Short mmCIF file of C-alpha atoms and ligand atoms in Angstrom, two decimals:
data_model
loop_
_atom_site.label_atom_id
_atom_site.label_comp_id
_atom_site.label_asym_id
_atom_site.label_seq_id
_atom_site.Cartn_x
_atom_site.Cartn_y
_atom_site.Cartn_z
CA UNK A 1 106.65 82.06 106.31
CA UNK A 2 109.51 83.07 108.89
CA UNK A 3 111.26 85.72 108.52
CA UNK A 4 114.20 87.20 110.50
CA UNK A 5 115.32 90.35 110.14
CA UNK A 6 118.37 91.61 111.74
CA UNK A 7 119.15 94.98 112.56
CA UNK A 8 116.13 97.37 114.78
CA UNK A 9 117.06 100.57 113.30
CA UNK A 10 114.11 102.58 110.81
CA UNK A 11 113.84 100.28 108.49
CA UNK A 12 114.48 96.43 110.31
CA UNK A 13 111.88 97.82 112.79
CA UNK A 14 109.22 99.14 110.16
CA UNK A 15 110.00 96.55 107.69
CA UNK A 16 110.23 93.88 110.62
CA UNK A 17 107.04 95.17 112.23
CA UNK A 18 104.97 95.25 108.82
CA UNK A 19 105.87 91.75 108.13
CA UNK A 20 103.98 90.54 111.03
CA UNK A 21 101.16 92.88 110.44
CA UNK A 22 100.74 91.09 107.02
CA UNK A 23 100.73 87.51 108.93
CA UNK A 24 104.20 86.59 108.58
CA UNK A 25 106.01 84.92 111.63
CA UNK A 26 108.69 87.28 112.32
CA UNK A 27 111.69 87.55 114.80
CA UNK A 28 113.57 91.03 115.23
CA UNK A 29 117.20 90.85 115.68
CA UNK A 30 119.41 93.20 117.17
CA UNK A 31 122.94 93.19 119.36
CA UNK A 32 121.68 96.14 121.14
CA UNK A 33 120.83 94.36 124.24
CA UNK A 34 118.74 97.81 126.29
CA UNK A 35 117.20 98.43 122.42
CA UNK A 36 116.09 94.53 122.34
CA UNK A 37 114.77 94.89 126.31
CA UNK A 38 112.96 97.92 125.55
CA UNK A 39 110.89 96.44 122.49
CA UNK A 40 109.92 93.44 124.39
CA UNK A 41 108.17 95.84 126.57
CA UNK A 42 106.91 98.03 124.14
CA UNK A 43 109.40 100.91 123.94
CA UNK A 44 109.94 102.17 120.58
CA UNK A 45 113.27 104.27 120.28
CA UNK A 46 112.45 105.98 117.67
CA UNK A 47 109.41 108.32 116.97
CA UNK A 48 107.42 107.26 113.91
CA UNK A 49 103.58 107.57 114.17
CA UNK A 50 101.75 104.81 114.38
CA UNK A 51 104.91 102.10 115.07
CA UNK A 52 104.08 101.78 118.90
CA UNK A 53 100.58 100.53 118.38
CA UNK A 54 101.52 97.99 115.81
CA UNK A 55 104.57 96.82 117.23
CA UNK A 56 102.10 96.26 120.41
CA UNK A 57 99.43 94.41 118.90
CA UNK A 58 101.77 92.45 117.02
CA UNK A 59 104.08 91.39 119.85
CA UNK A 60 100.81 90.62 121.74
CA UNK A 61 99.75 87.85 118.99
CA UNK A 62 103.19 86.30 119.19
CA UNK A 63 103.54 87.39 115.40
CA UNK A 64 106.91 89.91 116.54
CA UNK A 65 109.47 88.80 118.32
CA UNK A 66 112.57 90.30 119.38
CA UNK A 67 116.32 88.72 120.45
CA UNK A 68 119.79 89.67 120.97
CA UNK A 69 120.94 86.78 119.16
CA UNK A 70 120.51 84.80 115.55
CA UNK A 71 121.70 81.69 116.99
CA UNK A 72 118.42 79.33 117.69
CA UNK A 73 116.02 81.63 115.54
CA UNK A 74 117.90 81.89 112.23
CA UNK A 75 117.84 78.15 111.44
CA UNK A 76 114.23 78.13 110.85
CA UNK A 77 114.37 81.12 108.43
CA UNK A 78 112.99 81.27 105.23
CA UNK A 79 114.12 84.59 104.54
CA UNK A 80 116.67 86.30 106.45
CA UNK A 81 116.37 90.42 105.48
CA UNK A 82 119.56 92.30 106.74
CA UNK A 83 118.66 95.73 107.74
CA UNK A 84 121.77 97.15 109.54
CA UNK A 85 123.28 100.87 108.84
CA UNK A 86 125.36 101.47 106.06
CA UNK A 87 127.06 104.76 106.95
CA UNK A 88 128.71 107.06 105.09
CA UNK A 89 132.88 105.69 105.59
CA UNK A 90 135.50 108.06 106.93
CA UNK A 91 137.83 109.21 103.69
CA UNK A 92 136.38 108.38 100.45
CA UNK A 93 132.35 108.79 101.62
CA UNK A 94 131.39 105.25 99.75
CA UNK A 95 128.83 103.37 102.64
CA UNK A 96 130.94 101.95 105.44
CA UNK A 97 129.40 97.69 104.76
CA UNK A 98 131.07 95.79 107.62
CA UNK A 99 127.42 95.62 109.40
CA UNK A 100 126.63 94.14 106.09
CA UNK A 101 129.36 91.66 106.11
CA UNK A 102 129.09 90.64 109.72
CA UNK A 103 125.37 89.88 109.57
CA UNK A 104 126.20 88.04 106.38
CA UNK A 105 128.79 85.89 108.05
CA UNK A 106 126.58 85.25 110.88
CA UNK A 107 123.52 84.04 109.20
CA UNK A 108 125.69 82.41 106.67
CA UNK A 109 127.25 80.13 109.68
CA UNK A 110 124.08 79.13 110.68
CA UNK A 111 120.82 79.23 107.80
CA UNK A 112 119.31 76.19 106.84
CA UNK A 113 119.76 75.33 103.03
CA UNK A 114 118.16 77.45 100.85
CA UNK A 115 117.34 80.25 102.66
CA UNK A 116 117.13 83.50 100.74
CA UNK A 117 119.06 86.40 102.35
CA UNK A 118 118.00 89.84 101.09
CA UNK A 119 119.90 93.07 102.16
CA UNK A 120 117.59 95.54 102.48
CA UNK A 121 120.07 97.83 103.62
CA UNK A 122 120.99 100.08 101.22
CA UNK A 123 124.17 98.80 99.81
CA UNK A 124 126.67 99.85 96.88
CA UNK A 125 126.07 98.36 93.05
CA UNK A 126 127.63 95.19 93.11
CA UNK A 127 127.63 94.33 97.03
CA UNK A 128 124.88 90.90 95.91
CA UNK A 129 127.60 89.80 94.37
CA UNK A 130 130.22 90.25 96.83
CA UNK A 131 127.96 88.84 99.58
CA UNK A 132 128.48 85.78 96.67
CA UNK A 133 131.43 85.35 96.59
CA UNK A 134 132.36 85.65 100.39
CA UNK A 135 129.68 82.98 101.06
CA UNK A 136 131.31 80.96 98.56
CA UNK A 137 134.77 81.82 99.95
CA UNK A 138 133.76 81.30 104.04
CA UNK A 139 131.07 78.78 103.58
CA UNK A 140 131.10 76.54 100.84
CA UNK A 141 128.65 74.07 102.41
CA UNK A 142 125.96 76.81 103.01
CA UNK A 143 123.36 76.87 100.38
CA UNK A 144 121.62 80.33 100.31
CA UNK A 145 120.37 82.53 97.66
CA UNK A 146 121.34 86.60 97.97
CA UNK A 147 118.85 88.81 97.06
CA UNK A 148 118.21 92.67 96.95
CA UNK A 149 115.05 94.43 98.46
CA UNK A 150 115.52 98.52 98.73
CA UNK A 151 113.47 99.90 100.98
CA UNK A 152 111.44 103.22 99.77
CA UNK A 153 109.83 104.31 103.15
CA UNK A 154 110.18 107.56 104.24
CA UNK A 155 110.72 108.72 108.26
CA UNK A 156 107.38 110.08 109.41
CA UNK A 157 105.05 108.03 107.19
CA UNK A 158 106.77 104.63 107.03
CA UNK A 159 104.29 101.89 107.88
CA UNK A 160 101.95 103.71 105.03
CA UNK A 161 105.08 104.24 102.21
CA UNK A 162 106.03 100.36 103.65
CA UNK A 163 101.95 98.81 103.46
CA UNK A 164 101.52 100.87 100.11
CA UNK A 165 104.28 101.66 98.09
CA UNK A 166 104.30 102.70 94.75
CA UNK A 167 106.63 100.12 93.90
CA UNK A 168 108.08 96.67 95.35
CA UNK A 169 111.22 96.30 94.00
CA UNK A 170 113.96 93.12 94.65
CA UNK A 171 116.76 91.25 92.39
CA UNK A 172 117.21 87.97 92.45
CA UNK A 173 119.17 85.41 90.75
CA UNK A 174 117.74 82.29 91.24
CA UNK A 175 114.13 80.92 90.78
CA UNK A 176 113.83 80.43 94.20
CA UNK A 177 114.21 83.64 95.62
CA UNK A 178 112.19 85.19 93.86
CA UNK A 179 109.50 82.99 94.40
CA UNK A 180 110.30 83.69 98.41
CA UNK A 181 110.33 87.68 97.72
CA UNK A 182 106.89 87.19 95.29
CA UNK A 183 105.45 85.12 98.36
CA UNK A 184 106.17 87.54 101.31
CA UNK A 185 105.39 90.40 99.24
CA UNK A 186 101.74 89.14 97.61
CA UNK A 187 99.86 90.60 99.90
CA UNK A 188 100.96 93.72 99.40
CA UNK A 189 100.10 93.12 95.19
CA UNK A 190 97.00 94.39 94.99
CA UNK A 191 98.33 97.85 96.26
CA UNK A 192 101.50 98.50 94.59
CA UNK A 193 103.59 97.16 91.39
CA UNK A 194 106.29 94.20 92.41
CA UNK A 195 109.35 94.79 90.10
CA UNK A 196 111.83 91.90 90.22
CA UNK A 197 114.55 92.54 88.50
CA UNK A 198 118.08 91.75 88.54
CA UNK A 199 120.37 92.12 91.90
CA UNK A 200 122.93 94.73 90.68
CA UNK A 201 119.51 96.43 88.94
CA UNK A 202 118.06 96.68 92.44
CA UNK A 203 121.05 97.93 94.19
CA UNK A 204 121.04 101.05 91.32
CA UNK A 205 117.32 101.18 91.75
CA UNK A 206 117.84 102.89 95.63
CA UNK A 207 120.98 105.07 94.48
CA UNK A 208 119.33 106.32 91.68
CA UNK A 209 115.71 106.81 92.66
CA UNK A 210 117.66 108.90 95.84
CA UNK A 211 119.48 111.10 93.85
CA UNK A 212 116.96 111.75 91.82
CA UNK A 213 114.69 113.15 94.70
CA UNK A 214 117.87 114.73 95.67
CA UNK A 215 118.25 116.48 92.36
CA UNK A 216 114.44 117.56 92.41
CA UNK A 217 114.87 119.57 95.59
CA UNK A 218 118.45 120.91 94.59
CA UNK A 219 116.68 122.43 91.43
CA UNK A 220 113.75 123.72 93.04
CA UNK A 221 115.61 125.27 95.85
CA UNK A 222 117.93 126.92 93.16
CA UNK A 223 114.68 128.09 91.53
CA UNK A 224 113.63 129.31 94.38
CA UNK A 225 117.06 131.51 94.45
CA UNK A 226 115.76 132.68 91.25
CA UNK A 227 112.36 133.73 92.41
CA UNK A 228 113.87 135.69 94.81
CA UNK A 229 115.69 137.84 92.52
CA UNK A 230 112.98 137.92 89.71
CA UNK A 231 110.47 138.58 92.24
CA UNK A 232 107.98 135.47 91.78
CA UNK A 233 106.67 132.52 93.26
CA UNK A 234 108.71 129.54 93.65
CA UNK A 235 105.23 127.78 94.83
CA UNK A 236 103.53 128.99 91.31
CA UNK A 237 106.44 127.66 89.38
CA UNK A 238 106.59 124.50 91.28
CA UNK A 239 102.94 123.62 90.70
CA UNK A 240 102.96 124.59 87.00
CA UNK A 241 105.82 122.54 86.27
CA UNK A 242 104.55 119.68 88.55
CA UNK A 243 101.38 119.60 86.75
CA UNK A 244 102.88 118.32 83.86
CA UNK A 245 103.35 114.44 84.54
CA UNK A 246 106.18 114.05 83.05
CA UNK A 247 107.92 115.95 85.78
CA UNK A 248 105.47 115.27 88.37
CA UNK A 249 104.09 117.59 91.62
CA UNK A 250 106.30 115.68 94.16
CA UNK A 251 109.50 116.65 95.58
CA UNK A 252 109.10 119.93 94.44
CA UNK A 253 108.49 121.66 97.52
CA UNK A 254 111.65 124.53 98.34
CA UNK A 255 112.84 125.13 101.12
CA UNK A 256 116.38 124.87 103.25
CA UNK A 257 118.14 122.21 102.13
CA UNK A 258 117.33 118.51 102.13
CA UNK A 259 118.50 116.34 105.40
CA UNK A 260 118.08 112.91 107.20
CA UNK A 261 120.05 109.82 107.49
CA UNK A 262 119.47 109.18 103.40
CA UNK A 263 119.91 111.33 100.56
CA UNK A 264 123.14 113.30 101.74
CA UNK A 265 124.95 109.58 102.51
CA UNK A 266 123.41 107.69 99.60
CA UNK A 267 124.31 110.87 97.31
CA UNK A 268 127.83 110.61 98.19
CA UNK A 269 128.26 106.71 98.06
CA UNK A 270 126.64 106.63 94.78
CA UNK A 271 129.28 109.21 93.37
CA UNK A 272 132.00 107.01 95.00
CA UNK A 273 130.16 103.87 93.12
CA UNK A 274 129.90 105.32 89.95
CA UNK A 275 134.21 106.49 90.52
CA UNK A 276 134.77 103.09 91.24
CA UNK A 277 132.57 101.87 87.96
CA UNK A 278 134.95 104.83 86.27
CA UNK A 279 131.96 106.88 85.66
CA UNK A 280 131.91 110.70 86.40
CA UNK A 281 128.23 111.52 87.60
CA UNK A 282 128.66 115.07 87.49
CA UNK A 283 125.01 115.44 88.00
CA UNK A 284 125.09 113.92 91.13
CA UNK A 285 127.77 115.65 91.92
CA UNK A 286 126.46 119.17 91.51
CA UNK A 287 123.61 118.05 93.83
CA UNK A 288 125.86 117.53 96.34
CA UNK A 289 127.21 120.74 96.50
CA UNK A 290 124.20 122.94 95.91
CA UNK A 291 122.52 121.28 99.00
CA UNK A 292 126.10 121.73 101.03
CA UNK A 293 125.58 125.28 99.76
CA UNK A 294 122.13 126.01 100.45
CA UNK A 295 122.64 124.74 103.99
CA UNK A 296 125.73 126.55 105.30
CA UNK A 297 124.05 130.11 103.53
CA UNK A 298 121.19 129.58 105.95
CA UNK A 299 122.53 131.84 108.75
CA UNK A 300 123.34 134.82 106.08
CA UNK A 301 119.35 134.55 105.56
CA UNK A 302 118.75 135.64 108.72
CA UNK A 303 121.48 137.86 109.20
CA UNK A 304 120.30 140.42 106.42
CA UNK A 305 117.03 140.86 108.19
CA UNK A 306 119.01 142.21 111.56
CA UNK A 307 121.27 144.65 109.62
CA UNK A 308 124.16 141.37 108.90
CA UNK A 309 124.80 141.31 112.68
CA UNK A 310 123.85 138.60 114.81
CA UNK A 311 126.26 139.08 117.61
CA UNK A 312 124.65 139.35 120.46
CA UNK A 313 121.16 139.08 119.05
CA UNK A 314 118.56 136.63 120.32
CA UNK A 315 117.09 134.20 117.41
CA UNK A 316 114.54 131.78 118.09
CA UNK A 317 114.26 128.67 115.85
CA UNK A 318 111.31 126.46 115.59
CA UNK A 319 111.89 123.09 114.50
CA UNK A 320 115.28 121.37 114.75
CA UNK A 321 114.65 118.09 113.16
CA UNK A 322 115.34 117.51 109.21
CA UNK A 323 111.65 116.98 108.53
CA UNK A 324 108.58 117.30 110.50
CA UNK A 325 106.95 113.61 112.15
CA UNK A 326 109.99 112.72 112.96
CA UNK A 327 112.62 112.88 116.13
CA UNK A 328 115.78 112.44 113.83
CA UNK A 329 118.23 115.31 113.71
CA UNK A 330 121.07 113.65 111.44
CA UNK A 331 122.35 116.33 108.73
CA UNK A 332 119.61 118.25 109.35
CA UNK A 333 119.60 121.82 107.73
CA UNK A 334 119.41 123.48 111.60
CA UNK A 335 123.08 121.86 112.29
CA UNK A 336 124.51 123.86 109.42
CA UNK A 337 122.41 126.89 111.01
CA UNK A 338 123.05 126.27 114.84
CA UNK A 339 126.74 126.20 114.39
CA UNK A 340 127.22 129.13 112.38
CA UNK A 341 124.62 131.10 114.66
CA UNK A 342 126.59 130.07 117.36
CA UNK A 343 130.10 131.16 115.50
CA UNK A 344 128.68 135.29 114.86
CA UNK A 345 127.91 135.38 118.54
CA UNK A 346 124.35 134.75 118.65
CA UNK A 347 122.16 133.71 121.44
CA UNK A 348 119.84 130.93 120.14
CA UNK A 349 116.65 129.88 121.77
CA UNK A 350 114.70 126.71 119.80
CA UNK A 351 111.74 124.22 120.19
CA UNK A 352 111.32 121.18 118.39
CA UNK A 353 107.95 119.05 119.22
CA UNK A 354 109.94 115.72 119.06
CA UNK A 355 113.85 116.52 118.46
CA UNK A 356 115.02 118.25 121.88
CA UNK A 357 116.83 115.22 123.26
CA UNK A 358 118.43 114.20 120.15
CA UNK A 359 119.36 118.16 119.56
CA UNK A 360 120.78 118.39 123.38
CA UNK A 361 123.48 115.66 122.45
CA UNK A 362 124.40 117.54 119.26
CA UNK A 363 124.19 121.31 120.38
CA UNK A 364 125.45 120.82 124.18
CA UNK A 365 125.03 124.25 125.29
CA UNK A 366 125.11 126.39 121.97
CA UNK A 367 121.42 126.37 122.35
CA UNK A 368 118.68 127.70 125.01
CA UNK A 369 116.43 124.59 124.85
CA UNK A 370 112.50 125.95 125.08
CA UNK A 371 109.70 123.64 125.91
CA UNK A 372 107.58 125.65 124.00
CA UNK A 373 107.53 127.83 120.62
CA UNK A 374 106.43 130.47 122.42
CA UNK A 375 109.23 130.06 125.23
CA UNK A 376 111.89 130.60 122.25
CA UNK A 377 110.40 133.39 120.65
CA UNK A 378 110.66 135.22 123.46
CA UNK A 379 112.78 138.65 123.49
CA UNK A 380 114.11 137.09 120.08
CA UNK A 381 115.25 139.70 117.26
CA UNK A 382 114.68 137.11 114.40
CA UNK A 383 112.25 134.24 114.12
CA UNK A 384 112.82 131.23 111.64
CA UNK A 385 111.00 128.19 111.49
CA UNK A 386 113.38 125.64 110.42
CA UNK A 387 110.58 122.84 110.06
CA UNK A 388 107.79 122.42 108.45
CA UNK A 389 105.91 120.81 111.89
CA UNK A 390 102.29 121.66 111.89
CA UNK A 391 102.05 122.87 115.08
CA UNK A 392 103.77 125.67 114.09
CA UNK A 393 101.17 126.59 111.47
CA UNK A 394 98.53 127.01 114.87
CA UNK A 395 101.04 129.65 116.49
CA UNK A 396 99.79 132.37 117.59
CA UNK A 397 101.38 135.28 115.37
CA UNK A 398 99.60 138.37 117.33
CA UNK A 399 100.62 137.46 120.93
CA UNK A 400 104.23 136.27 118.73
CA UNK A 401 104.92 139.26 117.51
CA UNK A 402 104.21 140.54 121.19
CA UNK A 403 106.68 138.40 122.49
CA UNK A 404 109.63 139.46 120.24
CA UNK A 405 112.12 142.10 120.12
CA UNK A 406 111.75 142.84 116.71
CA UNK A 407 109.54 141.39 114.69
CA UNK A 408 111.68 139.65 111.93
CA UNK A 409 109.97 136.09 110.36
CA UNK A 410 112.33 134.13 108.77
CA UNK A 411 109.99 131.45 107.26
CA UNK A 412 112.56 128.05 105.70
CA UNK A 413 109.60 126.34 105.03
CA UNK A 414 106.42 128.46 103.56
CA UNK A 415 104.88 127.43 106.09
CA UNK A 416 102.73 131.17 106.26
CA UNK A 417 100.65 133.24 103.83
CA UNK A 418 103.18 136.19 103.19
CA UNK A 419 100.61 138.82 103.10
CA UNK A 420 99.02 137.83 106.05
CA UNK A 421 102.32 137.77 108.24
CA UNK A 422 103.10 141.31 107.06
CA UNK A 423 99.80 142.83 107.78
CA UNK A 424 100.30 141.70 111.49
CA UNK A 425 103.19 143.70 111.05
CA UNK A 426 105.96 141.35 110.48
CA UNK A 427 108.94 142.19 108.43
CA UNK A 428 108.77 138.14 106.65
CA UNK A 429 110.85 136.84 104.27
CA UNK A 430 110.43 133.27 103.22
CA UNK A 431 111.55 130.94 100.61
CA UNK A 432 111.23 131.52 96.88
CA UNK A 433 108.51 134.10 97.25
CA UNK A 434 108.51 137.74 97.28
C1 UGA B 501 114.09 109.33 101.79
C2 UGA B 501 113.27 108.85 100.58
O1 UGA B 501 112.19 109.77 100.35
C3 UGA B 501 112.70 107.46 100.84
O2 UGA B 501 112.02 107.01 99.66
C4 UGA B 501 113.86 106.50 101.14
O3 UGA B 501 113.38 105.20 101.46
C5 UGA B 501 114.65 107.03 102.34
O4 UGA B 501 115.13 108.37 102.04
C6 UGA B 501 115.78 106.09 102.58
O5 UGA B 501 116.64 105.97 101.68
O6 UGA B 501 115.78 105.36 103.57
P1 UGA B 501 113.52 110.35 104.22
O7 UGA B 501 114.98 110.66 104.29
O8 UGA B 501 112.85 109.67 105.36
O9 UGA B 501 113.21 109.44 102.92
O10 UGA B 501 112.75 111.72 104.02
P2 UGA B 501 112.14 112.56 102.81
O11 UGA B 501 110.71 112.79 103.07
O12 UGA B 501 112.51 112.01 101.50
O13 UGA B 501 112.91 113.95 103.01
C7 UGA B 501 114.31 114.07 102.85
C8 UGA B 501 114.71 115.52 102.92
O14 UGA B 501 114.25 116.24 101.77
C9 UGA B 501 114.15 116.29 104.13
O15 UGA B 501 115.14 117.12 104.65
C10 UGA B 501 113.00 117.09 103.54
O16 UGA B 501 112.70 118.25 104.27
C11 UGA B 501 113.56 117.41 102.17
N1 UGA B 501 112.51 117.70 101.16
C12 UGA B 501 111.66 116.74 100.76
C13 UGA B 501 112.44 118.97 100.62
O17 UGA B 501 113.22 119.89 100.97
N2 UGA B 501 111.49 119.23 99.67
C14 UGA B 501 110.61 118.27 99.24
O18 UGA B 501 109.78 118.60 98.35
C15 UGA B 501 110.71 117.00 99.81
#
């Protein structure tokens, strides 16, 4: 089977890379020309554990390939999986497709008959059939079949979520692509259920099984709010609800304010969707805004635990990125933080195991960059740990606590045992727990 995939970002890399790891003949295709230079040597621009090794041994037994080009590799597809971004579009926050559209109209120029192109981008409802019609519109003598393949992998444990999903989904509408997607997919059959469906099904599939993650963490975070105030454990709740398996123990887990380069975009295109479709989801919605919410109250956290003034004050954060394994800052919950830190007049000092460059080009100099956790705690009058990385759980809290001005633990992510913090003789609040 060959398979192209164009587009080197997360998921054309992992999905790409995974291919070949399951025997398929695979070429990698990006315009980036330094991204496409790099990989052929081994350099992996993006941190995800485990990618560097696999993209090595693959390259090595010719299996992974990567170009700046379709021309002279795309003719000999049999599948052709577009992976380019989607992002969120100036104005009306529906995904921005015209990466979509102009890997569409190149591999449409050039695929041999009856080649199945899948976007495995994540695309509106009702983009399959638009790639249609456009085909049909641009090139009426190519003969390809569109397909739909959302991608479920999360940053930080991709090639596992990719090699063992719960769930293979893909929409098809023609006999032949589906055989294709059942073919490349097999191996992966004994592992995980393959769900083809319909094309506009599988587009809905990715909005919906996003915003419903989305919603979990809005609603646990607000129940958090309410442990708080009611003086119980957001951490008890969670697992007594989760236990139940009709609600399920995942997702559940409270903390600042969900992040990354997927649920806050795919949350607002899918509201633009369903306004487009007519339909209000005022669920959705709501999600939106309680995250939004959640995020930009972050600094007021800290605040009360210095007397509501952080001019002047030094706070040291630990962990910048959205989630932990991962280098990726985008909408992370520290941006909303930083910036408003930075606004009351405070002096911030942070670490971040994998996130510092990425940070640098986002903070400039808002931010005292630390090479170390213990570098940023130092002389600070508030402490949070922003996320969950588990380095942070091996700190030293004794010589921390030495280190600091005052000794005020702002924990985002319950990372620490409460009880434990405050008999070292921290003043700790955390999230959802008394
Ligand atoms: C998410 C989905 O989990 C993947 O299934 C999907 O493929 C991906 O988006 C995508 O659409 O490409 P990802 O953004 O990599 O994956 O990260 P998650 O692990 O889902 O975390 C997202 C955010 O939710 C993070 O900020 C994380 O800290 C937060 N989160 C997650 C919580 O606050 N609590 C939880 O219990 C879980």
């Amino acid at each position: 089977m060959q398979i192209v995939v164009i587009g080197t970002g997360y998921v054309g890399l992992v999905t790409g890379t995974c291919f070949a790891e399951l025997g398929m003949d695979v070429v990698c295709v990006d315009k980036d020309k330094s991204k496409i230079e790099g990989l052929r040597k081994g350099i992996i621009p993006i941190y995800e554990p485990g990618l560097d090794a696999m993209v090595e041994a693959n390259a090595a037994a010719g299996r992974l390939k990567f170009v700046e080009a379709l021309e002279g590799v795309v003719e000999q597809a049999d599948a052709i999986f577009i992976a380019v971004g989607t992002p969120t579009r100036r104005g009306d926050g529906y995904a921005d497709l015209q990466y979509v559209y102009a890997a569409v109209d190149e591999a449409a120029a050039l695929a041999k008959s009856g080649a199945v192109l899948v976007t495995k981008s994540t695309v509106p409802p009702g983009t399959g059939a638009e790639i249609k019609a456009r085909i049909a519109d641009k090139y009426p003598d190519a003969v390809l079949h569109v397909a739909s393949n959302p991608e479920f992998l999360r940053e930080g444990s991709a090639i596992g979520d990719f090699m063992r999903p719960d769930r293979v989904v893909f929409g098809t509408d023609h006999p032949k692509a589906e055989h294709v997607l059942k073919e490349i997919y097999y191996p992966l059959e004994d592992n995980s259920t393959i769900f083809a469906t319909e094309i506009i099904a599988a587009e809905i599939i990715k909005y919906a099984a996003n915003a419903f993650l989305a919603t979990k963490i809005a609603f646990i975070n607000e129940v958090a709010d309410l442990c708080e105030a009611a003086d119980a454990n957001v951490q008890d709740i969670a697992r007594g609800i989760g236990l139940d398996h009709r609600i399920g123990s995942k997702f559940l887990q409270a903390g600042p304010g969900y992040g990354g380069s997927c649920f806050p975009k795919d949350t607002l295109a899918f509201l633009e969707a369903g306004k487009r479709f007519g339909v209000d989801l005022s669920i959705v919605e709501q999600v939106v805004k309680s995250n939004d919410e959640r995020k930009d109250g972050l600094a007021d956290r800290i605040a009360k635990t210095i007397d509501d003034d952080l001019s002047g004050k030094t706070i040291a954060l630990l962990g910048l990125t959205f989630k932990a394994d991962t280098d990726d800052m985008r909408e992370s919950p520290a941006i909303n933080l930083v910036n408003e830190l930075h606004n009351r007049g405070a002096i911030i000092q942070a670490y971040d195991p994998q996130g510092m460059e990425e940070a640098k080009g986002i903070f400039g100099d808002k931010v005292i960059y630390c090479d170390t956790a213990y570098c940023a705690v130092e002389n600070a009058h508030a402490l949070a740990v922003v996320t969950e990385w588990n380095e942070f759980k091996a700190v030293n809290l004794e010589r921390v606590k030495t280190m600091m001005a005052a000794p005020n633990l702002i924990d985002l992510r319950n990372l620490f045992d409460p009880q434990r913090v405050r008999e070292l003789g921290f003043s700790y609040s955390s999230i959802g727990r008394s």
